[in-house]
CSV table of N, CA and C in Angstrom, one decimal:
chain,number,residue,atom,x,y,z
A,1,ALA,N,0.8,-1.2,0.0
A,1,ALA,CA,0.0,0.0,0.0
A,1,ALA,C,0.9,1.3,0.0
A,2,ALA,N,2.2,1.2,0.3
A,2,ALA,CA,3.0,2.3,0.3
A,2,ALA,C,3.7,2.6,-1.1
A,3,HIS,N,3.4,1.7,-2.0
A,3,HIS,CA,3.9,1.9,-3.4
A,3,HIS,C,3.4,3.1,-4.0
A,4,PRO,N,4.2,3.9,-4.8
A,4,PRO,CA,3.8,5.1,-5.4
A,4,PRO,C,2.6,5.0,-6.4
A,5,GLU,N,2.4,3.8,-6.9
A,5,GLU,CA,1.3,3.7,-7.9
A,5,GLU,C,0.0,3.1,-7.3
A,6,THR,N,-0.2,3.3,-6.1
A,6,THR,CA,-1.4,2.8,-5.5
A,6,THR,C,-2.6,3.7,-5.9
A,7,THR,N,-3.7,3.2,-5.8
A,7,THR,CA,-4.9,4.0,-6.2
A,7,THR,C,-5.1,5.1,-5.3
A,8,SER,N,-5.8,6.1,-5.8
A,8,SER,CA,-6.0,7.3,-4.9
A,8,SER,C,-6.9,7.0,-3.7
A,9,SER,N,-7.7,6.0,-3.8
A,9,SER,CA,-8.5,5.7,-2.6
A,9,SER,C,-7.7,5.1,-1.5
A,10,GLN,N,-6.5,4.6,-1.8
A,10,GLN,CA,-5.6,4.1,-0.8
A,10,GLN,C,-4.5,5.1,-0.4
A,11,ARG,N,-4.6,6.3,-0.9
A,11,ARG,CA,-3.5,7.3,-0.6
A,11,ARG,C,-3.3,7.6,0.8
A,12,GLY,N,-4.4,7.6,1.6
A,12,GLY,CA,-4.3,7.9,3.0
A,12,GLY,C,-3.6,6.8,3.8
A,13,TYR,N,-3.8,5.6,3.4
A,13,TYR,CA,-3.1,4.4,4.0
A,13,TYR,C,-1.6,4.5,3.7
A,14,ARG,N,-1.3,4.9,2.4
A,14,ARG,CA,0.1,5.1,2.0
A,14,ARG,C,0.8,6.2,2.8
A,15,LEU,N,0.1,7.3,3.0
A,15,LEU,CA,0.6,8.4,3.8
A,15,LEU,C,0.8,8.0,5.2
A,16,GLU,N,-0.1,7.2,5.8
A,16,GLU,CA,0.1,6.8,7.2
A,16,GLU,C,1.3,5.9,7.3
A,17,ARG,N,1.6,5.0,6.4
A,17,ARG,CA,2.8,4.2,6.5
A,17,ARG,C,4.0,5.0,6.3
A,18,LEU,N,4.0,6.0,5.4
A,18,LEU,CA,5.1,6.8,5.2
A,18,LEU,C,5.3,7.7,6.4
A,19,ARG,N,4.3,8.0,7.2
A,19,ARG,CA,4.4,8.8,8.4
A,19,ARG,C,5.0,8.0,9.5
A,20,GLN,N,4.7,6.8,9.7
A,20,GLN,CA,5.1,6.0,10.8
A,20,GLN,C,6.6,5.5,10.6
A,21,ALA,N,6.9,5.1,9.4
A,21,ALA,CA,8.2,4.4,9.2
A,21,ALA,C,9.4,5.3,9.5
A,22,PRO,N,9.4,6.6,9.1
A,22,PRO,CA,10.6,7.4,9.5
A,22,PRO,C,10.7,7.6,11.0
A,23,LEU,N,9.6,7.5,11.8
A,23,LEU,CA,9.8,7.6,13.3
A,23,LEU,C,10.6,6.4,13.8
A,24,PHE,N,10.3,5.2,13.3
A,24,PHE,CA,11.1,4.1,13.8
A,24,PHE,C,12.5,4.1,13.3
A,25,ALA,N,12.7,4.6,12.1
A,25,ALA,CA,14.0,4.7,11.5
A,25,ALA,C,14.8,5.8,12.3
A,26,CYS,N,14.1,6.8,12.7
A,26,CYS,CA,14.7,7.9,13.5
A,26,CYS,C,15.2,7.4,14.9
A,27,ALA,N,14.4,6.5,15.4
A,27,ALA,CA,14.8,5.8,16.7
A,27,ALA,C,16.1,5.0,16.5
A,28,GLY,N,16.2,4.3,15.4
A,28,GLY,CA,17.4,3.6,15.0
A,28,GLY,C,18.6,4.5,14.8
A,29,TYR,N,18.3,5.6,14.2
A,29,TYR,CA,19.4,6.6,14.0
A,29,TYR,C,19.9,7.2,15.3
A,30,ALA,N,19.0,7.5,16.2
A,30,ALA,CA,19.4,8.0,17.5
A,30,ALA,C,20.2,6.9,18.3
A,31,ALA,N,19.8,5.6,18.1
A,31,ALA,CA,20.6,4.5,18.7
A,31,ALA,C,22.0,4.4,18.1
A,32,PHE,N,22.0,4.7,16.8
A,32,PHE,CA,23.3,4.7,16.1
A,32,PHE,C,24.3,5.8,16.7
A,33,ILE,N,23.7,7.0,16.9
A,33,ILE,CA,24.5,8.1,17.4
A,33,ILE,C,25.0,7.7,18.8
A,34,PHE,N,24.1,7.2,19.6
A,34,PHE,CA,24.4,6.7,21.0
A,34,PHE,C,25.5,5.7,21.0
A,35,ALA,N,25.3,4.7,20.1
A,35,ALA,CA,26.3,3.6,20.0
A,35,ALA,C,27.7,4.1,19.5
A,36,ALA,N,27.7,5.1,18.7
A,36,ALA,CA,29.0,5.7,18.3
A,36,ALA,C,29.7,6.4,19.4
A,37,GLY,N,28.9,7.0,20.3
A,37,GLY,CA,29.4,7.6,21.5
A,37,GLY,C,30.0,6.6,22.4
A,38,LEU,N,29.3,5.5,22.6
A,38,LEU,CA,29.7,4.4,23.5
A,38,LEU,C,31.0,3.8,22.9
A,39,ASP,N,31.1,3.6,21.6
A,39,ASP,CA,32.3,3.1,21.0
A,39,ASP,C,33.5,4.0,21.1
A,40,ALA,N,33.2,5.3,21.0
A,40,ALA,CA,34.3,6.3,21.2
A,40,ALA,C,34.8,6.2,22.7
A,41,ALA,N,33.9,5.9,23.6
A,41,ALA,CA,34.3,5.8,25.0
A,41,ALA,C,34.9,4.5,25.4
A,42,GLY,N,35.0,3.6,24.4
A,42,GLY,CA,35.6,2.3,24.6
A,42,GLY,C,34.8,1.3,25.4
A,43,VAL,N,33.5,1.4,25.4
A,43,VAL,CA,32.6,0.5,26.0
A,43,VAL,C,32.6,-0.9,25.3
A,44,PRO,N,32.7,-2.0,26.0
A,44,PRO,CA,32.7,-3.3,25.3
A,44,PRO,C,31.4,-3.5,24.6
A,45,PHE,N,31.4,-4.2,23.6
A,45,PHE,CA,30.2,-4.6,22.8
A,45,PHE,C,29.5,-3.4,22.1
A,46,ALA,N,30.1,-2.2,22.2
A,46,ALA,CA,29.4,-1.1,21.6
A,46,ALA,C,29.4,-1.2,20.1
A,47,ARG,N,30.5,-1.8,19.5
A,47,ARG,CA,30.5,-2.0,18.1
A,47,ARG,C,29.4,-2.9,17.6
A,48,LEU,N,29.0,-3.9,18.4
A,48,LEU,CA,27.9,-4.7,18.0
A,48,LEU,C,26.6,-3.9,17.9
A,49,LEU,N,26.4,-3.1,18.9
A,49,LEU,CA,25.2,-2.2,18.8
A,49,LEU,C,25.3,-1.2,17.7
A,50,LEU,N,26.5,-0.7,17.4
A,50,LEU,CA,26.7,0.2,16.3
A,50,LEU,C,26.4,-0.5,15.0
A,51,LEU,N,26.8,-1.7,14.8
A,51,LEU,CA,26.4,-2.4,13.5
A,51,LEU,C,24.9,-2.6,13.4
A,52,TRP,N,24.3,-3.0,14.5
A,52,TRP,CA,22.9,-3.3,14.6
A,52,TRP,C,22.1,-2.0,14.2
A,53,ALA,N,22.5,-0.9,14.8
A,53,ALA,CA,21.7,0.3,14.6
A,53,ALA,C,22.0,1.0,13.3
A,54,SER,N,23.1,0.7,12.6
A,54,SER,CA,23.5,1.3,11.4
A,54,SER,C,22.4,1.0,10.3
A,55,ALA,N,21.9,-0.2,10.3
A,55,ALA,CA,20.9,-0.6,9.3
A,55,ALA,C,19.6,0.3,9.4
A,56,ALA,N,19.2,0.6,10.6
A,56,ALA,CA,18.0,1.4,10.8
A,56,ALA,C,18.4,2.9,10.5
A,57,GLY,N,19.6,3.3,10.8
A,57,GLY,CA,20.0,4.6,10.5
A,57,GLY,C,20.1,4.9,9.0
A,58,VAL,N,20.6,4.0,8.3
A,58,VAL,CA,20.6,4.1,6.8
A,58,VAL,C,19.2,4.1,6.2
A,59,ALA,N,18.4,3.2,6.8
A,59,ALA,CA,17.0,3.1,6.2
A,59,ALA,C,16.2,4.4,6.4
A,60,GLY,N,16.6,5.2,7.4
A,60,GLY,CA,16.0,6.5,7.6
A,60,GLY,C,16.1,7.4,6.3
A,61,TYR,N,17.2,7.4,5.7
A,61,TYR,CA,17.4,8.2,4.5
A,61,TYR,C,16.4,7.8,3.4
A,62,ALA,N,16.3,6.5,3.1
A,62,ALA,CA,15.4,6.1,2.1
A,62,ALA,C,13.9,6.4,2.4
A,63,LEU,N,13.6,6.2,3.7
A,63,LEU,CA,12.2,6.5,4.1
A,63,LEU,C,11.9,8.0,4.0
A,64,ILE,N,12.8,8.8,4.4
A,64,ILE,CA,12.6,10.3,4.3
A,64,ILE,C,12.5,10.7,2.8
A,65,TRP,N,13.3,10.0,1.9
A,65,TRP,CA,13.1,10.3,0.5
A,65,TRP,C,11.7,10.0,0.0
A,66,LEU,N,11.2,8.8,0.4
A,66,LEU,CA,9.9,8.5,-0.1
A,66,LEU,C,8.8,9.4,0.5
A,67,GLY,N,8.9,9.7,1.8
A,67,GLY,CA,7.9,10.6,2.4
A,67,GLY,C,8.0,12.0,1.9
A,68,GLY,N,9.3,12.5,1.8
A,68,GLY,CA,9.5,13.9,1.4
A,68,GLY,C,9.1,14.2,0.0
A,69,LYS,N,9.2,13.2,-0.9
A,69,LYS,CA,8.8,13.4,-2.3
A,69,LYS,C,7.3,13.6,-2.3
A,70,GLU,N,6.6,13.0,-1.4
A,70,GLU,CA,5.1,13.1,-1.3
A,70,GLU,C,4.6,14.5,-0.9
A,71,VAL,N,5.3,15.1,0.0
A,71,VAL,CA,4.9,16.4,0.5
A,71,VAL,C,5.7,17.6,0.0
A,72,TRP,N,7.0,17.4,-0.2
A,72,TRP,CA,7.9,18.6,-0.5
A,72,TRP,C,8.3,18.6,-1.9
A,73,GLY,N,8.3,17.4,-2.6
A,73,GLY,CA,8.8,17.4,-4.0
A,73,GLY,C,10.3,16.9,-3.9
A,74,ARG,N,10.8,16.5,-5.1
A,74,ARG,CA,12.1,15.9,-5.2
A,74,ARG,C,13.2,16.9,-4.9
A,75,PRO,N,13.2,18.1,-5.4
A,75,PRO,CA,14.4,19.0,-5.2
A,75,PRO,C,14.6,19.4,-3.7
A,76,ILE,N,13.5,19.7,-3.0
A,76,ILE,CA,13.6,20.1,-1.6
A,76,ILE,C,14.0,18.9,-0.8
A,77,THR,N,13.5,17.7,-1.1
A,77,THR,CA,13.8,16.5,-0.3
A,77,THR,C,15.3,16.1,-0.6
A,78,ALA,N,15.8,16.3,-1.8
A,78,ALA,CA,17.2,16.0,-2.1
A,78,ALA,C,18.1,17.0,-1.3
A,79,LEU,N,17.7,18.2,-1.3
A,79,LEU,CA,18.5,19.3,-0.6
A,79,LEU,C,18.5,19.0,0.9
A,80,VAL,N,17.4,18.6,1.5
A,80,VAL,CA,17.3,18.2,2.9
A,80,VAL,C,18.2,17.0,3.2
A,81,LEU,N,18.2,16.0,2.4
A,81,LEU,CA,19.0,14.8,2.6
A,81,LEU,C,20.5,15.1,2.5
A,82,VAL,N,20.8,15.9,1.5
A,82,VAL,CA,22.3,16.2,1.4
A,82,VAL,C,22.7,17.0,2.6
A,83,GLY,N,21.9,18.0,3.0
A,83,GLY,CA,22.2,18.7,4.2
A,83,GLY,C,22.4,17.9,5.4
A,84,SER,N,21.5,16.9,5.6
A,84,SER,CA,21.6,16.0,6.8
A,84,SER,C,22.8,15.1,6.8
A,85,VAL,N,23.4,14.9,5.6
A,85,VAL,CA,24.7,14.1,5.6
A,85,VAL,C,25.8,14.9,6.3
A,86,PHE,N,25.8,16.2,6.1
A,86,PHE,CA,26.8,17.1,6.7
A,86,PHE,C,26.5,17.6,8.1
A,87,VAL,N,25.2,17.6,8.4
A,87,VAL,CA,24.8,18.0,9.8
A,87,VAL,C,23.9,16.9,10.3
A,88,PRO,N,24.5,15.9,11.0
A,88,PRO,CA,23.7,14.7,11.4
A,88,PRO,C,22.4,14.9,12.2
A,89,CYS,N,22.4,15.9,13.1
A,89,CYS,CA,21.2,16.1,13.9
A,89,CYS,C,20.1,16.7,13.1
A,90,LEU,N,20.4,17.2,11.9
A,90,LEU,CA,19.3,17.7,11.0
A,90,LEU,C,18.3,16.7,10.6
A,91,LEU,N,18.8,15.4,10.5
A,91,LEU,CA,17.9,14.3,10.2
A,91,LEU,C,16.8,14.2,11.2
A,92,LEU,N,17.1,14.3,12.4
A,92,LEU,CA,16.0,14.2,13.5
A,92,LEU,C,15.0,15.3,13.3
A,93,LEU,N,15.4,16.5,13.0
A,93,LEU,CA,14.5,17.7,12.7
A,93,LEU,C,13.6,17.4,11.5
A,94,VAL,N,14.3,16.9,10.5
A,94,VAL,CA,13.6,16.6,9.2
A,94,VAL,C,12.5,15.6,9.5
A,95,VAL,N,12.7,14.5,10.3
A,95,VAL,CA,11.7,13.5,10.6
A,95,VAL,C,10.5,14.2,11.3
A,96,GLY,N,10.8,15.1,12.2
A,96,GLY,CA,9.7,15.8,12.9
A,96,GLY,C,8.9,16.6,12.0
A,97,GLY,N,9.5,17.3,11.1
A,97,GLY,CA,8.8,18.1,10.1
A,97,GLY,C,8.0,17.3,9.1
A,98,LEU,N,8.6,16.2,8.7
A,98,LEU,CA,7.9,15.3,7.7
A,98,LEU,C,6.7,14.7,8.4
A,99,HIS,N,6.9,14.3,9.7
A,99,HIS,CA,5.7,13.7,10.4
A,99,HIS,C,4.6,14.7,10.5
A,100,GLN,N,4.9,16.0,10.7
A,100,GLN,CA,3.9,17.0,10.8
A,100,GLN,C,3.2,17.2,9.5
A,101,TYR,N,4.0,17.3,8.4
A,101,TYR,CA,3.4,17.6,7.1
A,101,TYR,C,2.5,16.4,6.6
A,102,LEU,N,3.0,15.2,6.9
A,102,LEU,CA,2.2,14.0,6.5
A,102,LEU,C,0.9,13.9,7.3
A,103,GLY,N,1.0,14.4,8.6
A,103,GLY,CA,-0.2,14.4,9.4
A,103,GLY,C,-1.2,15.4,8.8
A,104,ARG,N,-0.8,16.5,8.4
A,104,ARG,CA,-1.7,17.4,7.7
A,104,ARG,C,-2.3,16.9,6.5
A,105,ALA,N,-1.5,16.2,5.7
A,105,ALA,CA,-2.0,15.5,4.5
A,105,ALA,C,-3.1,14.5,4.8
A,106,LEU,N,-2.8,13.7,5.9
A,106,LEU,CA,-3.8,12.7,6.3
A,106,LEU,C,-5.1,13.4,6.8
A,107,LYS,N,-5.0,14.5,7.5
A,107,LYS,CA,-6.2,15.2,7.9
A,107,LYS,C,-7.0,15.7,6.7
A,108,ALA,N,-6.3,16.1,5.6
A,108,ALA,CA,-7.0,16.5,4.4
A,108,ALA,C,-7.7,15.3,3.7
A,109,GLU,N,-7.2,14.1,3.9
A,109,GLU,CA,-7.8,12.9,3.4
A,109,GLU,C,-9.0,12.4,4.2
A,110,GLY,N,-9.2,13.1,5.4
A,110,GLY,CA,-10.4,12.7,6.2
A,110,GLY,C,-10.0,11.8,7.4
A,111,PHE,N,-8.7,11.5,7.6
A,111,PHE,CA,-8.3,10.6,8.7
A,111,PHE,C,-8.3,11.4,10.0
A,112,ARG,N,-8.6,10.7,11.1
A,112,ARG,CA,-8.4,11.3,12.4
A,112,ARG,C,-7.0,10.9,12.8
A,113,VAL,N,-6.2,11.9,13.1
A,113,VAL,CA,-4.7,11.8,13.3
A,113,VAL,C,-4.4,12.0,14.8
A,114,THR,N,-3.6,11.0,15.3
A,114,THR,CA,-3.0,11.2,16.6
A,114,THR,C,-1.5,11.2,16.4
A,115,TRP,N,-0.7,11.2,17.5
A,115,TRP,CA,0.7,11.4,17.3
A,115,TRP,C,1.4,10.2,16.5
A,116,LEU,N,0.9,9.0,16.8
A,116,LEU,CA,1.5,7.8,16.3
A,116,LEU,C,0.6,7.0,15.3
A,117,SER,N,-0.7,7.3,15.3
A,117,SER,CA,-1.6,6.5,14.4
A,117,SER,C,-2.6,7.4,13.8
A,118,ALA,N,-3.3,6.9,12.8
A,118,ALA,CA,-4.3,7.6,12.1
A,118,ALA,C,-5.5,6.6,11.9
A,119,GLN,N,-6.7,7.1,12.1
A,119,GLN,CA,-7.9,6.3,11.9
A,119,GLN,C,-8.5,6.7,10.6
A,120,PRO,N,-8.8,5.7,9.7
A,120,PRO,CA,-9.5,6.1,8.5
A,120,PRO,C,-10.9,6.6,8.7
A,121,PRO,N,-11.3,7.4,7.7
A,121,PRO,CA,-12.7,7.9,7.9
A,121,PRO,C,-13.7,6.8,7.9
A,122,ALA,N,-14.7,7.0,8.7
A,122,ALA,CA,-15.8,6.0,8.8
A,122,ALA,C,-16.5,5.9,7.5
A,123,PRO,N,-16.8,4.7,7.0
A,123,PRO,CA,-17.5,4.6,5.7
A,123,PRO,C,-19.0,5.1,5.9
A,124,THR,N,-19.5,5.8,4.9
A,124,THR,CA,-20.8,6.3,4.9
A,124,THR,C,-21.8,5.2,4.4
A,125,ILE,N,-22.8,5.0,5.1
A,125,ILE,CA,-23.8,3.9,4.6
A,125,ILE,C,-25.0,4.7,4.1
A,126,ALA,N,-25.3,4.4,2.9
A,126,ALA,CA,-26.5,5.0,2.3
A,126,ALA,C,-27.8,4.4,2.9
A,127,GLN,N,-28.7,5.2,3.4
A,127,GLN,CA,-29.9,4.7,3.9
A,127,GLN,C,-31.1,5.0,2.9
A,128,SER,N,-32.0,4.1,2.9
A,128,SER,CA,-33.2,4.3,2.0
A,128,SER,C,-34.1,5.3,2.7
A,129,ARG,N,-35.2,5.7,2.0
A,129,ARG,CA,-36.2,6.6,2.5
A,129,ARG,C,-36.9,6.0,3.7
A,130,TRP,N,-37.0,4.7,3.8
A,130,TRP,CA,-37.8,4.0,4.8
A,130,TRP,C,-37.0,3.6,6.0
A,131,GLY,N,-35.7,4.0,6.0
A,131,GLY,CA,-34.8,3.7,7.2
A,131,GLY,C,-34.3,2.3,7.3
A,132,ALA,N,-34.5,1.5,6.3
A,132,ALA,CA,-34.0,0.1,6.3
A,132,ALA,C,-32.6,0.0,5.8
């Protein structure tokens, strides 16, 4: 459902998945930065945590690219990602902004949005004149 060629009726579900995924990747990126600090301090087994968290940290860039294209367009998303390579903490701010923009897009689709989830709009049931 997160594929770019989904039907427009499933756009809200796609936006919700694109909204949640960078949050989890951001947590992995934060764990990566924490593990890098532990490794620099010489803590045993910190490199194992560093390797584990690097996969989630790298996934954050791809997920931001997918979500950013949806709300900001390709040029701005590319500029943001290139900037976050040189300023690592910028990625955390970008995820927050992307989360907010995708939440607004979901509200425009009729979803009820909370911080971590979104509820689809209730289906409307056509009633006859006789109430049956």
